Short mmCIF file of C-alpha atoms and ligand atoms in Angstrom, two decimals:
data_model
loop_
_atom_site.label_atom_id
_atom_site.label_comp_id
_atom_site.label_asym_id
_atom_site.label_seq_id
_atom_site.Cartn_x
_atom_site.Cartn_y
_atom_site.Cartn_z
CA MET A 1 24.75 15.87 -54.95
CA ALA A 2 25.08 11.15 -55.58
CA HIS A 3 24.54 8.14 -54.57
CA SER A 4 26.50 6.65 -52.65
CA ASP A 5 27.34 3.44 -50.69
CA ILE A 6 28.07 4.90 -46.93
CA CYS A 7 26.12 9.11 -45.88
CA ILE A 8 28.85 9.87 -42.40
CA ALA A 9 28.23 13.15 -41.18
CA GLY A 10 30.37 14.28 -39.16
CA ALA A 11 34.21 15.15 -40.88
CA GLY A 12 35.51 14.35 -37.65
CA ILE A 13 38.69 11.60 -36.82
CA MET A 14 36.23 9.31 -36.43
CA GLY A 15 33.98 9.79 -39.70
CA LEU A 16 37.11 10.62 -42.02
CA SER A 17 38.44 7.16 -39.93
CA LEU A 18 35.71 5.11 -40.97
CA ALA A 19 35.59 6.89 -44.44
CA LEU A 20 38.73 6.14 -44.82
CA GLU A 21 38.56 2.13 -44.01
CA LEU A 22 34.94 2.37 -46.01
CA HIS A 23 37.06 3.37 -49.54
CA HIS A 24 39.79 0.91 -48.27
CA ARG A 25 37.45 -1.86 -48.35
CA GLY A 26 35.64 -0.36 -51.43
CA LEU A 27 32.68 0.75 -51.18
CA ARG A 28 31.88 4.40 -52.27
CA VAL A 29 31.63 6.66 -49.40
CA THR A 30 30.37 10.31 -49.16
CA VAL A 31 30.88 12.41 -45.67
CA VAL A 32 28.52 15.42 -44.66
CA GLU A 33 30.21 17.98 -42.75
CA GLN A 34 28.62 21.53 -41.67
CA GLY A 35 31.43 23.20 -40.54
CA ALA A 36 35.52 22.18 -41.67
CA PRO A 37 37.01 18.95 -41.41
CA LEU A 38 38.44 18.59 -38.41
CA LEU A 39 37.63 21.49 -36.27
CA GLU A 40 35.94 20.84 -33.01
CA ALA A 41 37.56 18.07 -30.46
CA SER A 42 39.34 16.17 -32.58
CA THR A 43 41.91 19.03 -32.65
CA ALA A 44 41.22 19.94 -29.26
CA ALA A 45 43.02 16.46 -28.03
CA ALA A 46 46.00 16.03 -25.96
CA GLY A 47 47.22 13.03 -27.81
CA MET A 48 47.32 10.77 -25.38
CA LEU A 49 46.78 7.28 -26.07
CA ALA A 50 46.00 6.60 -22.44
CA ALA A 51 43.78 2.66 -23.10
CA GLY A 52 45.64 2.20 -19.11
CA ASP A 53 44.52 5.59 -17.68
CA HIS A 54 42.87 4.35 -14.13
CA ASP A 55 40.15 7.30 -14.63
CA ASN A 56 39.18 5.01 -18.70
CA PRO A 57 35.39 3.02 -17.37
CA PRO A 58 37.28 -0.95 -18.06
CA GLN A 59 34.57 -1.83 -20.56
CA LEU A 60 36.96 0.37 -22.05
CA ARG A 61 40.30 -1.88 -22.34
CA PRO A 62 39.21 -4.37 -25.37
CA LEU A 63 37.77 -2.31 -27.29
CA ALA A 64 41.08 0.34 -25.90
CA ASP A 65 43.53 -2.16 -26.43
CA PHE A 66 42.05 -3.27 -30.66
CA SER A 67 42.79 0.42 -31.05
CA LEU A 68 45.95 -0.38 -29.79
CA THR A 69 47.39 -2.60 -32.37
CA LEU A 70 45.70 -1.32 -35.17
CA TYR A 71 47.74 2.20 -34.64
CA PRO A 72 50.88 0.99 -36.52
CA SER A 73 48.89 0.73 -39.69
CA TYR A 74 46.58 2.58 -39.99
CA LEU A 75 49.56 5.17 -39.23
CA GLU A 76 51.33 4.01 -42.37
CA ARG A 77 48.44 4.36 -44.32
CA LEU A 78 47.52 7.60 -43.63
CA HIS A 79 51.03 8.41 -44.70
CA ALA A 80 51.19 5.80 -48.12
CA LEU A 81 48.17 8.10 -48.48
CA SER A 82 48.49 12.00 -47.29
CA ARG A 83 52.78 11.27 -48.31
CA ILE A 84 52.27 13.53 -44.67
CA PRO A 85 54.24 10.87 -42.01
CA VAL A 86 52.56 11.06 -38.23
CA SER A 87 55.05 10.33 -35.14
CA PHE A 88 54.70 9.10 -31.71
CA HIS A 89 56.22 12.10 -29.83
CA THR A 90 56.34 9.71 -26.25
CA SER A 91 56.48 5.91 -25.85
CA THR A 92 55.88 6.62 -22.24
CA THR A 93 53.80 7.59 -19.39
CA LEU A 94 54.64 8.33 -15.76
CA GLN A 95 50.72 7.93 -14.26
CA ALA A 96 50.09 8.86 -10.86
CA LEU A 97 47.83 5.77 -9.17
CA PRO A 98 44.85 7.02 -7.81
CA ALA A 99 44.67 8.49 -4.50
CA HIS A 100 42.35 5.39 -2.82
CA GLU A 101 45.19 2.91 -4.45
CA ALA A 102 48.05 5.19 -3.01
CA ASP A 103 47.88 3.02 0.20
CA SER A 104 50.20 4.81 2.81
CA THR A 105 51.83 1.44 4.64
CA GLY A 106 55.05 2.34 3.31
CA VAL A 107 54.78 -0.72 1.25
CA LEU A 108 55.97 0.09 -2.30
CA SER A 109 53.11 -2.10 -5.09
CA PRO A 110 54.61 -3.57 -7.65
CA GLY A 111 55.44 -1.28 -10.63
CA ILE A 112 55.49 1.97 -8.28
CA LEU A 113 58.05 3.80 -8.67
CA SER A 114 60.69 4.26 -5.52
CA PRO A 115 61.75 8.24 -4.78
CA ASP A 116 65.17 7.13 -6.31
CA ASP A 117 64.28 5.66 -9.59
CA LEU A 118 61.14 8.17 -9.85
CA HIS A 119 63.73 10.98 -8.87
CA ARG A 120 66.29 9.66 -11.17
CA ILE A 121 63.83 9.34 -14.22
CA LEU A 122 62.95 13.47 -14.05
CA PRO A 123 64.86 14.93 -11.33
CA GLN A 124 62.23 17.83 -11.46
CA LEU A 125 58.98 16.29 -10.55
CA THR A 126 58.47 17.65 -6.63
CA PRO A 127 55.70 14.04 -6.41
CA GLY A 128 53.69 15.21 -3.11
CA GLU A 129 51.49 11.94 -2.09
CA HIS A 130 51.73 11.15 -4.96
CA ARG A 131 53.01 7.76 -6.12
CA PHE A 132 54.27 7.04 -9.81
CA GLN A 133 54.03 3.95 -12.23
CA LEU A 134 56.22 4.36 -15.48
CA ILE A 135 54.07 2.64 -17.87
CA GLU A 136 54.42 1.48 -21.96
CA GLU A 137 52.15 4.61 -23.51
CA HIS A 138 52.34 6.66 -26.77
CA SER A 139 51.23 9.85 -27.87
CA LEU A 140 50.78 11.90 -30.40
CA ASP A 141 50.10 15.63 -31.90
CA PRO A 142 46.96 15.81 -32.39
CA ARG A 143 47.13 18.45 -35.11
CA GLN A 144 49.82 16.15 -37.24
CA LEU A 145 46.92 13.44 -37.36
CA ALA A 146 44.56 15.86 -39.14
CA THR A 147 46.91 16.57 -41.28
CA SER A 148 47.34 13.62 -42.57
CA LEU A 149 44.38 12.31 -42.30
CA ILE A 150 42.25 15.40 -44.41
CA ALA A 151 45.49 15.14 -47.68
CA ALA A 152 44.27 11.05 -46.64
CA VAL A 153 41.34 11.36 -48.16
CA ARG A 154 41.51 14.22 -50.19
CA SER A 155 43.85 11.81 -52.37
CA THR A 156 41.21 9.10 -52.68
CA SER A 157 37.91 9.88 -54.64
CA ILE A 158 35.77 10.06 -50.91
CA ASP A 159 33.07 12.66 -51.46
CA LEU A 160 33.20 15.40 -48.58
CA HIS A 161 30.96 18.10 -48.34
CA THR A 162 31.96 20.65 -46.24
CA GLN A 163 29.63 23.87 -45.01
CA THR A 164 26.82 21.33 -45.06
CA HIS A 165 23.58 20.42 -42.73
CA VAL A 166 21.68 17.51 -42.49
CA LEU A 167 18.25 18.38 -42.35
CA SER A 168 17.82 15.05 -42.01
CA ALA A 169 18.16 11.55 -42.74
CA CYS A 170 15.25 8.89 -42.95
CA SER A 171 15.68 4.97 -43.70
CA ILE A 172 13.19 4.34 -46.66
CA GLY A 173 12.85 1.01 -48.04
CA GLU A 174 17.24 -0.43 -48.61
CA SER A 175 18.23 2.88 -48.68
CA VAL A 176 18.22 6.36 -46.57
CA GLU A 177 17.04 9.70 -47.95
CA VAL A 178 19.77 11.94 -46.37
CA HIS A 179 18.31 15.70 -46.65
CA THR A 180 21.79 18.28 -46.63
CA SER A 181 21.36 22.32 -46.95
CA ALA A 182 22.80 21.14 -50.15
CA GLY A 183 20.40 18.76 -51.84
CA ILE A 184 19.11 15.09 -51.51
CA LEU A 185 21.49 12.23 -50.77
CA HIS A 186 20.85 8.90 -51.19
CA ALA A 187 23.16 5.53 -49.77
CA ALA A 188 23.10 2.16 -48.67
CA GLN A 189 23.23 3.75 -45.01
CA PHE A 190 23.78 6.18 -43.10
CA VAL A 191 26.36 6.57 -40.08
CA ASP A 192 26.04 9.74 -37.20
CA CYS A 193 30.24 10.43 -36.64
CA THR A 194 29.36 14.47 -35.69
CA GLY A 195 30.28 13.86 -31.28
CA SER A 196 28.67 16.18 -29.33
CA TRP A 197 26.32 17.07 -31.76
CA ALA A 198 24.74 14.13 -32.21
CA ALA A 199 22.10 13.82 -29.75
CA ALA A 200 20.78 16.62 -32.09
CA SER A 201 20.38 14.93 -35.44
CA SER A 202 19.31 11.39 -34.01
CA PRO A 203 15.67 10.57 -34.18
CA LEU A 204 16.25 8.50 -30.94
CA PRO A 205 14.35 10.53 -27.81
CA HIS A 206 16.96 9.86 -25.15
CA LEU A 207 20.08 10.08 -27.42
CA ASN A 208 22.68 10.71 -23.86
CA VAL A 209 25.42 12.21 -25.80
CA ALA A 210 26.89 16.34 -24.23
CA PRO A 211 29.77 17.62 -24.95
CA ARG A 212 31.47 18.06 -22.11
CA LYS A 213 34.38 21.09 -22.08
CA GLY A 214 37.47 20.83 -21.69
CA GLN A 215 39.80 24.10 -21.16
CA MET A 216 44.09 23.84 -21.96
CA LEU A 217 47.05 25.71 -22.29
CA ALA A 218 50.70 25.17 -24.03
CA VAL A 219 53.42 26.46 -22.95
CA SER A 220 57.10 26.36 -23.60
CA LEU A 221 59.38 24.98 -21.20
CA PRO A 222 62.76 26.12 -20.15
CA PRO A 223 65.74 23.49 -22.04
CA SER A 224 66.82 23.00 -18.20
CA LEU A 225 63.55 20.71 -18.07
CA VAL A 226 63.31 18.75 -21.43
CA LEU A 227 60.24 16.25 -20.66
CA ARG A 228 60.49 13.07 -22.76
CA SER A 229 57.63 11.17 -21.20
CA VAL A 230 53.89 12.61 -20.52
CA VAL A 231 53.42 13.04 -17.68
CA ARG A 232 49.37 12.43 -15.48
CA THR A 233 47.34 12.87 -11.99
CA SER A 234 43.41 12.24 -11.78
CA SER A 235 44.02 15.61 -12.03
CA VAL A 236 46.27 17.24 -14.69
CA TYR A 237 48.38 15.69 -17.83
CA ILE A 238 51.40 17.34 -19.52
CA VAL A 239 52.14 16.38 -22.64
CA PRO A 240 55.95 17.24 -23.82
CA ARG A 241 55.58 17.54 -28.01
CA ALA A 242 58.64 15.63 -27.90
CA ALA A 243 59.72 15.16 -31.49
CA GLY A 244 57.48 18.46 -33.37
CA PRO A 245 59.07 21.55 -35.00
CA ASP A 246 59.02 22.81 -31.26
CA THR A 247 60.11 20.65 -28.98
CA THR A 248 59.53 22.84 -26.18
CA ARG A 249 55.91 23.42 -26.74
CA THR A 250 54.35 21.72 -23.78
CA ILE A 251 50.81 20.72 -23.60
CA ILE A 252 48.56 20.95 -20.40
CA GLY A 253 44.96 19.88 -19.56
CA ALA A 254 42.31 19.88 -18.57
CA THR A 255 39.33 20.43 -17.09
CA ILE A 256 36.01 19.20 -16.97
CA GLU A 257 32.46 21.23 -17.02
CA ASP A 258 29.61 20.48 -18.74
CA ALA A 259 28.84 24.09 -20.53
CA GLY A 260 26.94 23.33 -23.00
CA PHE A 261 27.94 23.93 -26.36
CA ASP A 262 30.30 26.75 -25.05
CA LYS A 263 34.25 27.16 -25.55
CA THR A 264 35.00 30.01 -23.97
CA VAL A 265 38.41 29.86 -22.18
CA HIS A 266 38.55 32.15 -18.10
CA ALA A 267 41.98 33.02 -17.71
CA HIS A 268 41.00 31.93 -14.52
CA ASP A 269 41.10 27.99 -15.24
CA ILE A 270 44.19 28.26 -17.67
CA ALA A 271 46.23 29.79 -14.47
CA HIS A 272 44.08 26.92 -12.14
CA LEU A 273 44.86 24.38 -14.00
CA ARG A 274 48.49 25.72 -14.64
CA ASP A 275 49.09 25.64 -10.39
CA ILE A 276 48.03 21.81 -10.69
CA ALA A 277 50.68 20.86 -13.37
CA ALA A 278 53.28 23.61 -11.18
CA SER A 279 53.18 21.90 -7.71
CA LEU A 280 54.47 19.18 -9.74
CA LEU A 281 56.66 20.89 -12.34
CA PRO A 282 57.80 24.40 -10.16
CA GLU A 283 59.25 25.42 -13.39
CA ILE A 284 55.86 25.51 -15.40
CA ALA A 285 55.13 28.55 -13.63
CA TYR A 286 57.06 30.89 -15.12
CA ALA A 287 56.84 29.09 -18.66
CA PRO A 288 55.57 31.42 -20.96
CA GLN A 289 52.06 30.35 -22.30
CA LEU A 290 51.57 29.49 -26.05
CA GLU A 291 48.52 28.95 -26.61
CA ALA A 292 45.11 28.32 -24.40
CA TRP A 293 42.16 26.79 -26.16
CA ALA A 294 38.51 24.47 -24.93
CA GLY A 295 37.18 21.84 -26.95
CA LEU A 296 34.23 19.69 -26.90
CA ARG A 297 33.91 15.91 -25.00
CA PRO A 298 31.39 13.97 -26.38
CA ALA A 299 30.45 12.00 -23.20
CA THR A 300 27.89 9.45 -22.40
CA PRO A 301 26.49 8.36 -19.09
CA ASP A 302 29.18 5.75 -18.00
CA GLY A 303 32.35 7.12 -20.11
CA LEU A 304 31.59 4.34 -22.89
CA PRO A 305 31.00 5.44 -27.23
CA LEU A 306 27.88 4.56 -29.03
CA LEU A 307 28.73 1.79 -31.52
CA GLY A 308 26.47 -0.10 -33.32
CA PRO A 309 22.46 0.14 -35.54
CA ILE A 310 20.34 2.87 -33.97
CA PRO A 311 17.35 0.76 -33.17
CA GLY A 312 13.72 0.24 -35.48
CA GLN A 313 16.17 2.42 -38.32
CA PRO A 314 18.56 -0.50 -39.68
CA ASN A 315 20.48 1.19 -42.07
CA ARG A 316 21.04 3.72 -40.09
CA PHE A 317 24.39 4.28 -36.78
CA LEU A 318 26.03 6.04 -34.44
CA ALA A 319 29.40 5.65 -33.88
CA THR A 320 29.77 8.95 -30.85
CA GLY A 321 30.66 9.20 -27.20
CA HIS A 322 34.07 8.78 -27.07
CA TYR A 323 34.31 11.13 -23.95
CA ARG A 324 38.18 11.38 -23.22
CA ASN A 325 39.61 8.22 -26.06
CA GLY A 326 38.88 9.81 -30.11
CA ILE A 327 42.32 9.67 -30.61
CA LEU A 328 43.04 6.96 -29.33
CA LEU A 329 39.56 4.20 -30.32
CA ALA A 330 39.27 6.12 -33.71
CA PRO A 331 41.23 3.33 -35.83
CA ALA A 332 39.30 0.37 -33.85
CA THR A 333 36.10 2.24 -34.69
CA ALA A 334 36.85 2.71 -37.84
CA TYR A 335 36.92 -1.04 -37.76
CA VAL A 336 34.74 -2.40 -35.94
CA MET A 337 32.58 0.50 -37.50
CA ALA A 338 32.60 -1.00 -41.12
CA GLN A 339 32.62 -4.95 -40.13
CA LEU A 340 28.94 -4.18 -38.56
CA LEU A 341 28.13 -2.14 -42.18
CA THR A 342 29.44 -5.21 -44.06
CA GLY A 343 27.76 -7.62 -42.38
CA GLU A 344 31.25 -9.29 -40.80
CA ARG A 345 31.94 -10.27 -37.03
CA THR A 346 33.24 -8.05 -35.43
CA SER A 347 36.98 -8.49 -33.96
CA VAL A 348 35.76 -6.73 -30.60
CA ASP A 349 31.81 -7.64 -28.76
CA LEU A 350 30.05 -4.61 -29.18
CA THR A 351 27.45 -5.15 -26.49
CA ALA A 352 29.73 -2.48 -24.46
CA TYR A 353 28.74 0.02 -26.16
N1 LIG B 1 41.94 13.36 -22.99
C1 LIG B 1 42.05 14.29 -22.43
C2 LIG B 1 40.97 15.17 -21.66
O1 LIG B 1 39.97 14.02 -22.65
O2 LIG B 1 40.59 15.80 -21.43
#
């Protein structure tokens, strides 16, 4: 295997987006992936760019907002390299206020839709106790993004090794010696982008990244219920693939479970999710199911990603723990990690991460 400037472990959305950013900056990049590219959380995701989700920790906001500013140029670069465009499917979200903010005084807080306005926007919605706001927020199809991203990477000189395990990575002087199941690789720097698998491969004894399972389903909505916005409460989200080849396809997610690396889909969990969604949009109860799946979010105790050098290992870096926001955070993660790796001052203060 060749010598490169940067070796990246993991060909998920983080690893490949970082590889492209580094390649763009003129660096020689090798990516080592234990399975196939983009097959785990990157394509299990629903694809909401939910910087304003009430469930996000507040410290995520600067990185999330920076990523939103990068998204148009990120997608343009993918398109230019791959010739595969990635479109936004929705640009607004009907987001329910968390219960503690939804006061019961009957006075509408700024930004909260009146029942009449809510009915005008989505007549089929049965809000129950929820109070909704309409926010500007985009969503895309992570599978379409993945198709474009892998084609973009393959159009470059990035050296991608699939079905190859990183066995160890040791800092030796100015470089890192990476032992893989396909041979030894030398690189000036090494970045672990293996998501939920990072704890297994890191030299840090207490690296707190663990898989958190999400089960979800796709249904086909009837033509009478055409969603133009995402609908999201703290217990469910409903995401239409409004610009895809099948505009009736609608994603409903997701459970949040600590189940190790198990990705079994349970019919009773899927039925429960559908019930919660149907309490908001009753027609969902009868919508034909197209698919059900599970993904593993790389979770950290504080819900924030881990971005930066590994203490005591000057040539080794981590970029993992993006939990529920990997699709949103990929462009910013690639950008700030590339800045770190090339010795630039980062555009976002990474102290919290
Ligand atoms: N990004 C949504 C989820 O993690 O379920």
